[in-house]
Amino acid sequence: MPADHVDWLRREGRIVIVGASLAGLRAAETLRAEGFTGELTLIGDEPYEPYDRPPLSKSVLLGMASPRHTELPHRREIDAKWRLGVPATGLDLTAKRVRLADGDEVEYDRLLIATGVRARPWPKEDEARLGGVCLLRTRDDAADLYQRLKAGPRRVFIIGAGFAGSEVASACREMGLPVTVAERAGAPLVGALGGVIGAVAADLQTENGVDLRTRVTVTGLEGDSAGRVRAVHLSDESSVEADVVVVSLGSVRNTEWLTGSGLGAGPRGIACDAGCRAFDFRGIITDDVFVAGDVARSPHALFGYQFLSLEHWGNAVSQAQTAAHNMICHGADRRPHLWMPAFWSSMFGVNIKSVGVPPMGDQIMITQGSLAERRFVGVYGHQGRMVAAVTFDNTRWLEFYQRQIERGAPFPVEFPTVDRRPEGRQPVDADFPDPSLPTHGPMVTLSGYSPADQQLLFHPARH
């Protein structure tokens, strides 16, 4: 691209960010910090400026924070036009226009897509509309669920024991509410961390009073005459009376509005290169469209250049900053997005953190601590190298293992570690579920090598 065009873009160009999200806000701030003085527009489907989502399933549900007080701080003035409460409905790559639900169109010279994900709804629409059937993704979802929990339901039923479902179960028990959790796999968290760690999570839930039902699916939700949920029916022919049901079946990437646009967008997200430039459906890089955050699929050098989709707070920030930098710089100054996947959660009094890509691992070693004591480090291996680590209440070692992953350290682990018990001296099968089966658990999704690959099968009715 000619240098004079880039200079013009920085001074007078029009940049549109679709997604008034964490990634969208951090990208806008980075653009201004790096000298962009043109017109900046942020488009969001919710009526709110960007807010923080992790507190929604933790402190908000416990009444320790108001949903209204989760707004993300602005680290600098961004001087932007905000188009809030109006979803994007289409994209014309040739004319460089974003179509909005109110019929308006917004022109751009550079576009950043940061539309993220939404909660996967209960697939039976009539049952999903019953009073007391809840999702938890947005600020409004959290406010509604908090009020229902505060009212003291007889029982809360949670469909799905991934991280979000498990965090809600933890909040319910902290509030003293009876809670049942149903999970189609053999234990909680298996999609994200595998069965070895899932067994620890299962014990953690049951010892804290959760009625955990595994290897079952929900076949139906039953309502009363007033249209409120009253019972949940399971595949083992049992039923559980409940007046609040939380559907926690994972997420859906917000890409439908791009249908027919020509971008390489589908159920797995929007494919982009390591510099955050979007691919079209032919696998050719676009120059004017960039992607960041949960909706992005990008290749990662540390993990065999497979495309990764990361639902991580830190990834959204890092990728947004990289995308913004690359949008307004000369080609030689572009930089790759190589953020190390990292995730944390807190439930039932235990702090869980991971680095790397656990679902890529086929074996695991407990290198420090003890599963029985729920204070340990687990290291995942794939094809003779370390690809991830997870800690339960043992965060101080995580930075060390991150460095090991970054340098491609061998697996099984060769170095001696303190406090390694006999159980961790040999690797064992990490016990991840069959990736071809529907699962809501992974926070990291390995999605192959092809930027144009849109094939993904999901059968939510089988949950």
Short mmCIF file of C-alpha atoms in Angstrom, two decimals:
data_model
loop_
_atom_site.label_atom_id
_atom_site.label_comp_id
_atom_site.label_asym_id
_atom_site.label_seq_id
_atom_site.Cartn_x
_atom_site.Cartn_y
_atom_site.Cartn_z
CA MET A 1 0.00 0.00 0.00
CA PRO A 2 1.44 3.43 -0.92
CA ALA A 3 2.86 5.37 2.00
CA ASP A 4 0.85 8.47 1.12
CA HIS A 5 -2.40 6.48 1.33
CA VAL A 6 -1.53 5.23 4.82
CA ASP A 7 -0.66 8.76 5.90
CA TRP A 8 -3.98 10.00 4.52
CA LEU A 9 -5.83 7.19 6.30
CA ARG A 10 -4.24 8.11 9.63
CA ARG A 11 -5.21 11.78 9.18
CA GLU A 12 -8.61 11.68 7.51
CA GLY A 13 -9.77 8.08 7.05
CA ARG A 14 -12.99 6.55 8.36
CA ILE A 15 -12.63 3.55 10.66
CA VAL A 16 -15.71 1.61 11.75
CA ILE A 17 -15.66 -0.90 14.61
CA VAL A 18 -18.60 -3.34 14.69
CA GLY A 19 -18.85 -4.59 18.27
CA ALA A 20 -19.07 -2.19 21.21
CA SER A 21 -17.16 -4.75 23.24
CA LEU A 22 -13.97 -5.07 25.26
CA ALA A 23 -12.07 -5.68 22.01
CA GLY A 24 -13.86 -2.81 20.27
CA LEU A 25 -13.07 -0.31 23.01
CA ARG A 26 -9.42 -1.30 23.39
CA ALA A 27 -8.98 -1.11 19.62
CA ALA A 28 -10.48 2.39 19.54
CA GLU A 29 -8.14 3.52 22.32
CA THR A 30 -5.13 2.05 20.54
CA LEU A 31 -6.05 3.78 17.27
CA ARG A 32 -6.14 7.16 19.00
CA ALA A 33 -2.98 6.44 21.01
CA GLU A 34 -1.08 5.61 17.81
CA GLY A 35 -2.07 8.81 16.06
CA PHE A 36 -5.29 8.13 14.17
CA THR A 37 -7.13 11.46 13.86
CA GLY A 38 -9.85 10.49 11.38
CA GLU A 39 -13.50 9.60 11.94
CA LEU A 40 -14.13 6.69 14.34
CA THR A 41 -17.51 4.94 14.71
CA LEU A 42 -18.43 2.14 17.12
CA ILE A 43 -21.54 0.05 16.43
CA GLY A 44 -23.11 -2.14 19.12
CA ASP A 45 -26.29 -4.22 19.32
CA GLU A 46 -26.76 -3.54 23.04
CA PRO A 47 -27.80 -0.08 24.32
CA TYR A 48 -24.75 0.12 26.59
CA GLU A 49 -21.17 1.21 26.15
CA PRO A 50 -18.65 -1.64 26.57
CA TYR A 51 -18.78 -3.42 29.92
CA ASP A 52 -16.88 -6.20 31.65
CA ARG A 53 -18.40 -9.69 31.36
CA PRO A 54 -16.43 -11.87 33.86
CA PRO A 55 -18.09 -10.27 36.93
CA LEU A 56 -21.55 -11.16 35.60
CA SER A 57 -21.28 -14.82 36.65
CA LYS A 58 -19.43 -14.05 39.87
CA SER A 59 -19.76 -10.83 41.90
CA VAL A 60 -22.94 -9.60 40.16
CA LEU A 61 -24.87 -12.79 40.96
CA LEU A 62 -23.72 -12.57 44.57
CA GLY A 63 -24.94 -8.97 44.84
CA MET A 64 -21.41 -7.68 45.39
CA ALA A 65 -21.54 -5.52 42.25
CA SER A 66 -24.36 -3.94 40.27
CA PRO A 67 -24.70 -4.86 36.58
CA ARG A 68 -24.83 -1.11 35.93
CA HIS A 69 -21.38 -0.69 37.45
CA THR A 70 -19.52 -3.10 35.17
CA GLU A 71 -18.68 -0.49 32.51
CA LEU A 72 -15.14 -0.74 31.24
CA PRO A 73 -13.03 2.31 32.10
CA HIS A 74 -11.93 4.45 29.19
CA ARG A 75 -8.16 4.66 29.37
CA ARG A 76 -8.14 7.68 27.06
CA GLU A 77 -10.59 9.90 25.17
CA ILE A 78 -11.51 8.22 21.89
CA ASP A 79 -13.70 10.93 20.30
CA ALA A 80 -15.97 8.38 18.62
CA LYS A 81 -19.48 8.27 17.23
CA TRP A 82 -21.46 5.64 19.11
CA ARG A 83 -24.26 3.74 17.33
CA LEU A 84 -25.64 1.69 20.22
CA GLY A 85 -28.70 -0.56 20.33
CA VAL A 86 -28.62 -0.97 16.53
CA PRO A 87 -27.16 -4.29 15.28
CA ALA A 88 -25.20 -4.58 12.06
CA THR A 89 -27.17 -6.65 9.55
CA GLY A 90 -24.93 -6.79 6.49
CA LEU A 91 -21.61 -5.93 4.91
CA ASP A 92 -20.86 -4.75 1.36
CA LEU A 93 -17.13 -5.32 0.83
CA THR A 94 -17.10 -3.68 -2.59
CA ALA A 95 -18.84 -0.46 -1.54
CA LYS A 96 -17.21 -0.56 1.92
CA ARG A 97 -20.47 -0.16 3.80
CA VAL A 98 -21.93 -1.70 6.95
CA ARG A 99 -25.73 -2.05 6.91
CA LEU A 100 -27.61 -1.47 10.15
CA ALA A 101 -30.93 -2.82 11.42
CA ASP A 102 -32.52 0.64 11.24
CA GLY A 103 -31.85 0.82 7.51
CA ASP A 104 -28.87 3.14 7.78
CA GLU A 105 -25.49 2.42 6.18
CA VAL A 106 -22.08 3.41 7.53
CA GLU A 107 -19.16 3.83 5.13
CA TYR A 108 -15.60 2.91 6.08
CA ASP A 109 -12.04 2.95 4.81
CA ARG A 110 -11.01 0.35 7.39
CA LEU A 111 -13.33 -2.02 9.27
CA LEU A 112 -12.71 -3.94 12.50
CA ILE A 113 -15.14 -6.74 13.35
CA ALA A 114 -15.31 -7.47 17.09
CA THR A 115 -18.85 -8.85 17.38
CA GLY A 116 -17.92 -11.59 19.86
CA VAL A 117 -20.26 -14.40 20.83
CA ARG A 118 -23.71 -14.81 22.34
CA ALA A 119 -25.14 -17.45 24.64
CA ARG A 120 -26.47 -20.53 22.87
CA PRO A 121 -30.23 -20.58 23.56
CA TRP A 122 -32.34 -23.55 24.56
CA PRO A 123 -33.24 -25.08 21.17
CA LYS A 124 -36.98 -25.59 21.86
CA GLU A 125 -38.32 -22.08 21.44
CA ASP A 126 -41.62 -22.59 23.26
CA GLU A 127 -39.77 -23.96 26.29
CA ALA A 128 -37.11 -21.22 26.10
CA ARG A 129 -39.88 -18.60 26.48
CA LEU A 130 -41.10 -20.02 29.80
CA GLY A 131 -40.76 -17.66 32.75
CA GLY A 132 -37.68 -18.53 34.80
CA VAL A 133 -35.66 -19.93 31.88
CA CYS A 134 -32.51 -17.80 31.77
CA LEU A 135 -29.30 -17.27 29.83
CA LEU A 136 -26.20 -15.54 31.18
CA ARG A 137 -24.16 -13.52 28.73
CA THR A 138 -25.29 -9.89 28.79
CA ARG A 139 -25.68 -7.24 31.46
CA ASP A 140 -29.47 -7.58 31.21
CA ASP A 141 -29.21 -11.38 31.57
CA ALA A 142 -27.19 -10.94 34.79
CA ALA A 143 -29.64 -8.38 36.23
CA ASP A 144 -32.60 -10.68 35.53
CA LEU A 145 -30.91 -13.79 36.97
CA TYR A 146 -29.73 -11.90 40.05
CA GLN A 147 -33.29 -10.80 40.83
CA ARG A 148 -34.57 -14.36 40.41
CA LEU A 149 -31.89 -15.79 42.70
CA LYS A 150 -32.40 -13.03 45.25
CA ALA A 151 -36.10 -13.98 45.40
CA GLY A 152 -35.13 -17.38 46.84
CA PRO A 153 -36.26 -20.01 44.31
CA ARG A 154 -37.08 -23.49 45.58
CA ARG A 155 -34.43 -24.95 43.24
CA VAL A 156 -32.15 -23.73 40.47
CA PHE A 157 -31.46 -26.12 37.60
CA ILE A 158 -28.38 -25.52 35.43
CA ILE A 159 -28.10 -27.16 32.01
CA GLY A 160 -24.40 -27.59 31.28
CA ALA A 161 -21.35 -27.81 33.55
CA GLY A 162 -18.80 -25.79 31.61
CA PHE A 163 -17.10 -22.85 33.30
CA ALA A 164 -20.11 -20.52 33.15
CA GLY A 165 -22.57 -23.13 34.43
CA SER A 166 -20.20 -24.17 37.20
CA GLU A 167 -19.65 -20.55 38.27
CA VAL A 168 -23.41 -20.02 38.50
CA ALA A 169 -23.73 -23.22 40.55
CA SER A 170 -21.01 -21.91 42.88
CA ALA A 171 -22.84 -18.60 43.32
CA CYS A 172 -26.11 -20.43 44.07
CA ARG A 173 -24.50 -22.55 46.77
CA GLU A 174 -22.84 -19.48 48.27
CA MET A 175 -26.33 -17.97 48.48
CA GLY A 176 -27.62 -21.14 50.12
CA LEU A 177 -29.86 -22.09 47.18
CA PRO A 178 -30.55 -25.73 46.24
CA VAL A 179 -29.05 -26.36 42.79
CA THR A 180 -29.00 -29.25 40.32
CA VAL A 181 -26.51 -29.36 37.45
CA ALA A 182 -26.99 -31.63 34.43
CA GLU A 183 -24.04 -32.45 32.17
CA ARG A 184 -24.04 -34.76 29.14
CA ALA A 185 -20.35 -35.64 29.68
CA GLY A 186 -18.96 -37.61 32.59
CA ALA A 187 -17.94 -34.60 34.70
CA PRO A 188 -17.87 -30.79 34.75
CA LEU A 189 -15.27 -28.87 32.71
CA VAL A 190 -14.27 -31.89 30.59
CA GLY A 191 -14.50 -30.00 27.30
CA ALA A 192 -12.09 -27.37 28.57
CA LEU A 193 -9.75 -29.35 30.83
CA GLY A 194 -10.38 -33.08 30.22
CA GLY A 195 -11.70 -35.89 32.38
CA VAL A 196 -8.79 -36.10 34.83
CA ILE A 197 -9.40 -32.53 35.97
CA GLY A 198 -13.15 -32.93 35.46
CA ALA A 199 -13.23 -35.60 38.16
CA VAL A 200 -11.72 -33.10 40.60
CA ALA A 201 -14.34 -30.51 39.60
CA ALA A 202 -17.09 -33.09 40.12
CA ASP A 203 -15.96 -33.82 43.67
CA LEU A 204 -15.71 -30.09 44.32
CA GLN A 205 -19.34 -29.59 43.29
CA THR A 206 -20.84 -32.53 45.14
CA GLU A 207 -18.94 -31.75 48.36
CA ASN A 208 -20.38 -28.24 48.20
CA GLY A 209 -23.92 -29.56 48.03
CA VAL A 210 -24.57 -29.50 44.27
CA ASP A 211 -26.90 -32.20 42.98
CA LEU A 212 -24.68 -33.13 40.01
CA ARG A 213 -26.21 -35.33 37.30
CA THR A 214 -23.69 -36.51 34.69
CA ARG A 215 -24.07 -38.53 31.49
CA VAL A 216 -27.63 -37.31 31.13
CA THR A 217 -29.31 -34.91 28.73
CA VAL A 218 -32.28 -32.65 29.28
CA THR A 219 -35.19 -33.82 27.15
CA GLY A 220 -37.69 -31.10 28.02
CA LEU A 221 -38.72 -28.19 30.22
CA GLU A 222 -42.22 -28.26 31.67
CA GLY A 223 -44.21 -25.13 32.39
CA ASP A 224 -47.19 -24.45 34.64
CA SER A 225 -50.52 -22.90 33.68
CA ALA A 226 -49.09 -19.40 34.13
CA GLY A 227 -46.26 -20.03 31.67
CA ARG A 228 -43.52 -20.41 34.28
CA VAL A 229 -41.04 -23.29 34.31
CA ARG A 230 -41.83 -25.86 36.96
CA ALA A 231 -39.85 -29.03 36.10
CA VAL A 232 -36.97 -30.38 34.04
CA HIS A 233 -37.14 -33.82 32.40
CA LEU A 234 -33.98 -35.86 31.86
CA SER A 235 -32.92 -38.67 29.53
CA ASP A 236 -32.72 -41.15 32.41
CA GLU A 237 -36.51 -40.65 32.77
CA SER A 238 -36.13 -38.71 36.00
CA SER A 239 -37.49 -35.20 36.51
CA VAL A 240 -36.49 -32.36 38.83
CA GLU A 241 -38.81 -29.62 40.04
CA ALA A 242 -37.21 -26.19 39.57
CA ASP A 243 -38.48 -22.64 39.22
CA VAL A 244 -35.27 -21.18 37.75
CA VAL A 245 -33.46 -22.89 34.87
CA VAL A 246 -30.12 -21.53 33.63
CA VAL A 247 -29.24 -22.65 30.10
CA SER A 248 -25.45 -22.84 29.87
CA LEU A 249 -24.76 -24.59 26.58
CA GLY A 250 -21.80 -22.52 25.49
CA SER A 251 -21.69 -19.79 22.88
CA VAL A 252 -22.52 -18.95 19.27
CA ARG A 253 -20.21 -16.67 17.30
CA ASN A 254 -21.92 -13.59 15.94
CA THR A 255 -21.24 -14.05 12.23
CA GLU A 256 -24.72 -14.47 10.71
CA TRP A 257 -24.87 -10.81 9.68
CA LEU A 258 -21.92 -11.51 7.34
CA THR A 259 -23.80 -14.14 5.29
CA GLY A 260 -23.32 -13.35 1.61
CA SER A 261 -20.63 -10.75 2.33
CA GLY A 262 -17.82 -12.81 0.83
CA LEU A 263 -15.83 -13.05 4.07
CA GLY A 264 -14.56 -16.40 5.35
CA ALA A 265 -17.09 -16.37 8.20
CA GLY A 266 -19.06 -19.26 9.66
CA PRO A 267 -19.99 -21.04 12.91
CA ARG A 268 -16.33 -21.21 13.98
CA GLY A 269 -15.83 -17.48 13.56
CA ILE A 270 -14.14 -15.21 11.04
CA ALA A 271 -10.82 -16.45 9.71
CA CYS A 272 -7.95 -13.97 9.77
CA ASP A 273 -4.18 -14.06 9.42
CA ALA A 274 -1.73 -13.53 12.27
CA GLY A 275 -1.93 -9.81 11.58
CA CYS A 276 -5.73 -9.86 12.15
CA ARG A 277 -6.60 -9.26 8.47
CA ALA A 278 -9.77 -11.14 7.49
CA PHE A 279 -9.78 -13.81 4.79
CA ASP A 280 -12.48 -13.89 2.15
CA PHE A 281 -14.33 -17.13 1.39
CA ARG A 282 -11.64 -18.07 -1.17
CA GLY A 283 -8.87 -17.87 1.42
CA ILE A 284 -7.52 -14.56 0.09
CA ILE A 285 -6.53 -11.89 2.62
CA THR A 286 -8.51 -8.66 2.58
CA ASP A 287 -6.68 -5.37 3.06
CA ASP A 288 -9.43 -3.32 4.65
CA VAL A 289 -11.20 -5.70 7.06
CA PHE A 290 -9.69 -6.79 10.37
CA VAL A 291 -10.98 -9.09 13.14
CA ALA A 292 -10.39 -9.26 16.91
CA GLY A 293 -11.72 -10.97 20.01
CA ASP A 294 -13.97 -14.00 20.53
CA VAL A 295 -15.28 -13.98 16.95
CA ALA A 296 -11.80 -14.32 15.38
CA ARG A 297 -10.08 -17.49 14.11
CA SER A 298 -6.36 -16.99 13.66
CA PRO A 299 -3.31 -19.24 13.19
CA HIS A 300 -0.89 -19.51 16.10
CA ALA A 301 2.79 -20.32 15.55
CA LEU A 302 3.16 -22.08 18.91
CA PHE A 303 0.38 -24.55 18.14
CA GLY A 304 1.24 -25.83 14.68
CA TYR A 305 -0.29 -22.81 12.93
CA GLN A 306 -3.74 -24.24 13.56
CA PHE A 307 -6.54 -21.72 13.63
CA LEU A 308 -7.56 -20.97 17.21
CA SER A 309 -10.77 -19.37 18.44
CA LEU A 310 -10.19 -17.97 21.92
CA GLU A 311 -12.92 -16.87 24.31
CA HIS A 312 -10.47 -15.15 26.63
CA TRP A 313 -10.50 -11.66 28.16
CA GLY A 314 -6.77 -11.15 27.70
CA ASN A 315 -6.83 -12.37 24.11
CA ALA A 316 -9.55 -9.87 23.22
CA VAL A 317 -7.40 -7.01 24.55
CA SER A 318 -4.16 -8.16 22.93
CA GLN A 319 -5.71 -8.98 19.56
CA ALA A 320 -7.61 -5.68 19.47
CA GLN A 321 -4.40 -3.75 20.09
CA THR A 322 -2.58 -5.68 17.36
CA ALA A 323 -5.43 -5.22 14.89
CA ALA A 324 -5.65 -1.48 15.58
CA HIS A 325 -1.90 -1.04 15.14
CA ASN A 326 -1.91 -2.96 11.86
CA MET A 327 -4.91 -1.05 10.49
CA ILE A 328 -3.04 2.25 10.36
CA CYS A 329 0.62 1.34 9.81
CA HIS A 330 2.83 0.64 6.81
CA GLY A 331 3.15 -3.00 5.80
CA ALA A 332 6.69 -3.42 7.11
CA ASP A 333 5.58 -2.21 10.55
CA ARG A 334 2.77 -4.73 11.00
CA ARG A 335 3.15 -7.19 13.83
CA PRO A 336 1.65 -10.64 14.51
CA HIS A 337 -0.82 -11.51 17.23
CA LEU A 338 0.94 -14.20 19.27
CA TRP A 339 -0.74 -13.90 22.66
CA MET A 340 -0.42 -16.96 24.86
CA PRO A 341 -3.92 -18.33 25.56
CA ALA A 342 -4.70 -17.86 29.25
CA PHE A 343 -7.87 -18.28 31.27
CA TRP A 344 -9.01 -18.05 34.87
CA SER A 345 -12.09 -18.93 36.89
CA SER A 346 -13.12 -19.06 40.51
CA MET A 347 -15.66 -21.48 41.92
CA PHE A 348 -16.41 -23.12 45.26
CA GLY A 349 -13.50 -21.30 46.84
CA VAL A 350 -10.91 -22.57 44.34
CA ASN A 351 -8.94 -20.40 41.92
CA ILE A 352 -8.45 -22.12 38.53
CA LYS A 353 -6.04 -20.77 35.91
CA SER A 354 -4.66 -22.18 32.68
CA VAL A 355 -2.19 -21.25 29.94
CA GLY A 356 -1.78 -22.75 26.50
CA VAL A 357 -4.35 -24.95 24.76
CA PRO A 358 -5.46 -27.79 27.07
CA PRO A 359 -7.84 -29.44 24.53
CA MET A 360 -4.84 -29.95 22.25
CA GLY A 361 -3.25 -32.20 24.88
CA ASP A 362 -3.80 -35.94 24.80
CA GLN A 363 -1.88 -36.65 28.01
CA ILE A 364 -1.52 -34.93 31.38
CA MET A 365 0.98 -35.08 34.26
CA ILE A 366 0.36 -33.69 37.75
CA THR A 367 3.78 -32.12 38.24
CA GLN A 368 3.15 -30.47 41.59
CA GLY A 369 0.70 -30.90 44.43
CA SER A 370 -2.14 -33.36 44.63
CA LEU A 371 -5.48 -33.88 42.91
CA ALA A 372 -6.96 -35.10 46.17
CA GLU A 373 -5.99 -31.86 47.94
CA ARG A 374 -7.20 -29.76 44.96
CA ARG A 375 -3.96 -27.81 44.98
CA PHE A 376 -1.84 -28.82 42.01
CA VAL A 377 -0.30 -28.09 38.62
CA GLY A 378 -1.32 -30.24 35.66
CA VAL A 379 0.75 -30.15 32.46
CA TYR A 380 -0.67 -31.25 29.09
CA GLY A 381 1.41 -32.83 26.32
CA HIS A 382 0.91 -33.42 22.61
CA GLN A 383 3.32 -35.14 20.22
CA GLY A 384 6.21 -34.95 22.65
CA ARG A 385 5.94 -31.30 23.67
CA MET A 386 4.23 -29.29 26.38
CA VAL A 387 1.13 -27.44 25.10
CA ALA A 388 -0.73 -26.28 28.24
CA ALA A 389 -0.82 -26.14 32.02
CA VAL A 390 -3.64 -25.75 34.54
CA THR A 391 -3.44 -24.83 38.22
CA PHE A 392 -5.86 -25.22 41.09
CA ASP A 393 -4.89 -22.80 43.89
CA ASN A 394 -1.27 -22.90 42.71
CA THR A 395 -0.95 -19.87 40.47
CA ARG A 396 2.61 -18.97 41.42
CA TRP A 397 4.01 -21.63 39.06
CA LEU A 398 1.99 -20.64 36.02
CA GLU A 399 4.48 -18.12 34.60
CA PHE A 400 7.22 -20.77 34.69
CA TYR A 401 5.08 -23.22 32.73
CA GLN A 402 4.10 -20.53 30.25
CA ARG A 403 7.77 -20.03 29.44
CA GLN A 404 8.18 -23.79 29.02
CA ILE A 405 5.30 -23.89 26.53
CA GLU A 406 6.72 -20.91 24.63
CA ARG A 407 10.08 -22.63 24.16
CA GLY A 408 8.52 -25.94 23.11
CA ALA A 409 9.67 -27.87 26.18
CA PRO A 410 9.51 -31.66 25.88
CA PHE A 411 6.73 -33.80 27.30
CA PRO A 412 6.73 -35.91 29.47
CA VAL A 413 8.22 -33.32 31.78
CA GLU A 414 11.92 -34.07 32.28
CA PHE A 415 12.83 -31.67 35.07
CA PRO A 416 12.27 -32.50 38.76
CA THR A 417 9.62 -30.46 40.53
CA VAL A 418 8.91 -29.84 44.17
CA ASP A 419 6.02 -31.64 45.83
CA ARG A 420 5.48 -34.10 42.99
CA ARG A 421 3.56 -37.10 44.26
CA PRO A 422 3.72 -40.62 42.79
CA GLU A 423 0.49 -39.94 40.91
CA GLY A 424 2.28 -37.37 38.75
CA ARG A 425 5.42 -39.25 37.79
CA GLN A 426 3.93 -40.77 34.66
CA PRO A 427 1.62 -39.14 32.09
CA VAL A 428 -1.93 -40.41 31.80
CA ASP A 429 -4.68 -39.93 29.22
CA ALA A 430 -6.10 -36.40 29.66
CA ASP A 431 -9.53 -37.87 28.76
CA PHE A 432 -11.04 -35.18 26.55
CA PRO A 433 -14.40 -35.97 24.94
CA ASP A 434 -14.65 -36.84 21.27
CA PRO A 435 -14.29 -33.46 19.49
CA SER A 436 -16.90 -34.48 16.89
CA LEU A 437 -19.58 -34.55 19.60
CA PRO A 438 -21.30 -31.34 20.71
CA THR A 439 -19.70 -29.80 23.76
CA HIS A 440 -20.02 -26.39 25.36
CA GLY A 441 -16.87 -26.61 27.40
CA PRO A 442 -13.79 -25.37 25.53
CA MET A 443 -12.65 -21.80 25.97
CA VAL A 444 -10.16 -22.54 23.17
CA THR A 445 -11.30 -24.19 19.95
CA LEU A 446 -8.85 -25.78 17.52
CA SER A 447 -10.46 -25.37 14.12
CA GLY A 448 -8.08 -26.80 11.54
CA TYR A 449 -5.90 -25.16 8.93
CA SER A 450 -8.23 -23.82 6.24
CA PRO A 451 -9.41 -20.21 6.51
CA ALA A 452 -12.42 -21.05 4.33
CA ASP A 453 -13.50 -24.08 6.41
CA GLN A 454 -17.04 -23.47 7.62
CA GLN A 455 -18.06 -27.03 8.47
CA LEU A 456 -19.20 -27.43 12.06
CA LEU A 457 -21.92 -29.75 13.22
CA PHE A 458 -23.80 -29.11 16.44
CA HIS A 459 -26.86 -30.93 17.68
CA PRO A 460 -28.14 -28.99 20.72
CA ALA A 461 -31.25 -31.15 21.07
CA ARG A 462 -28.98 -34.02 22.06
CA HIS A 463 -27.68 -32.20 25.14
#
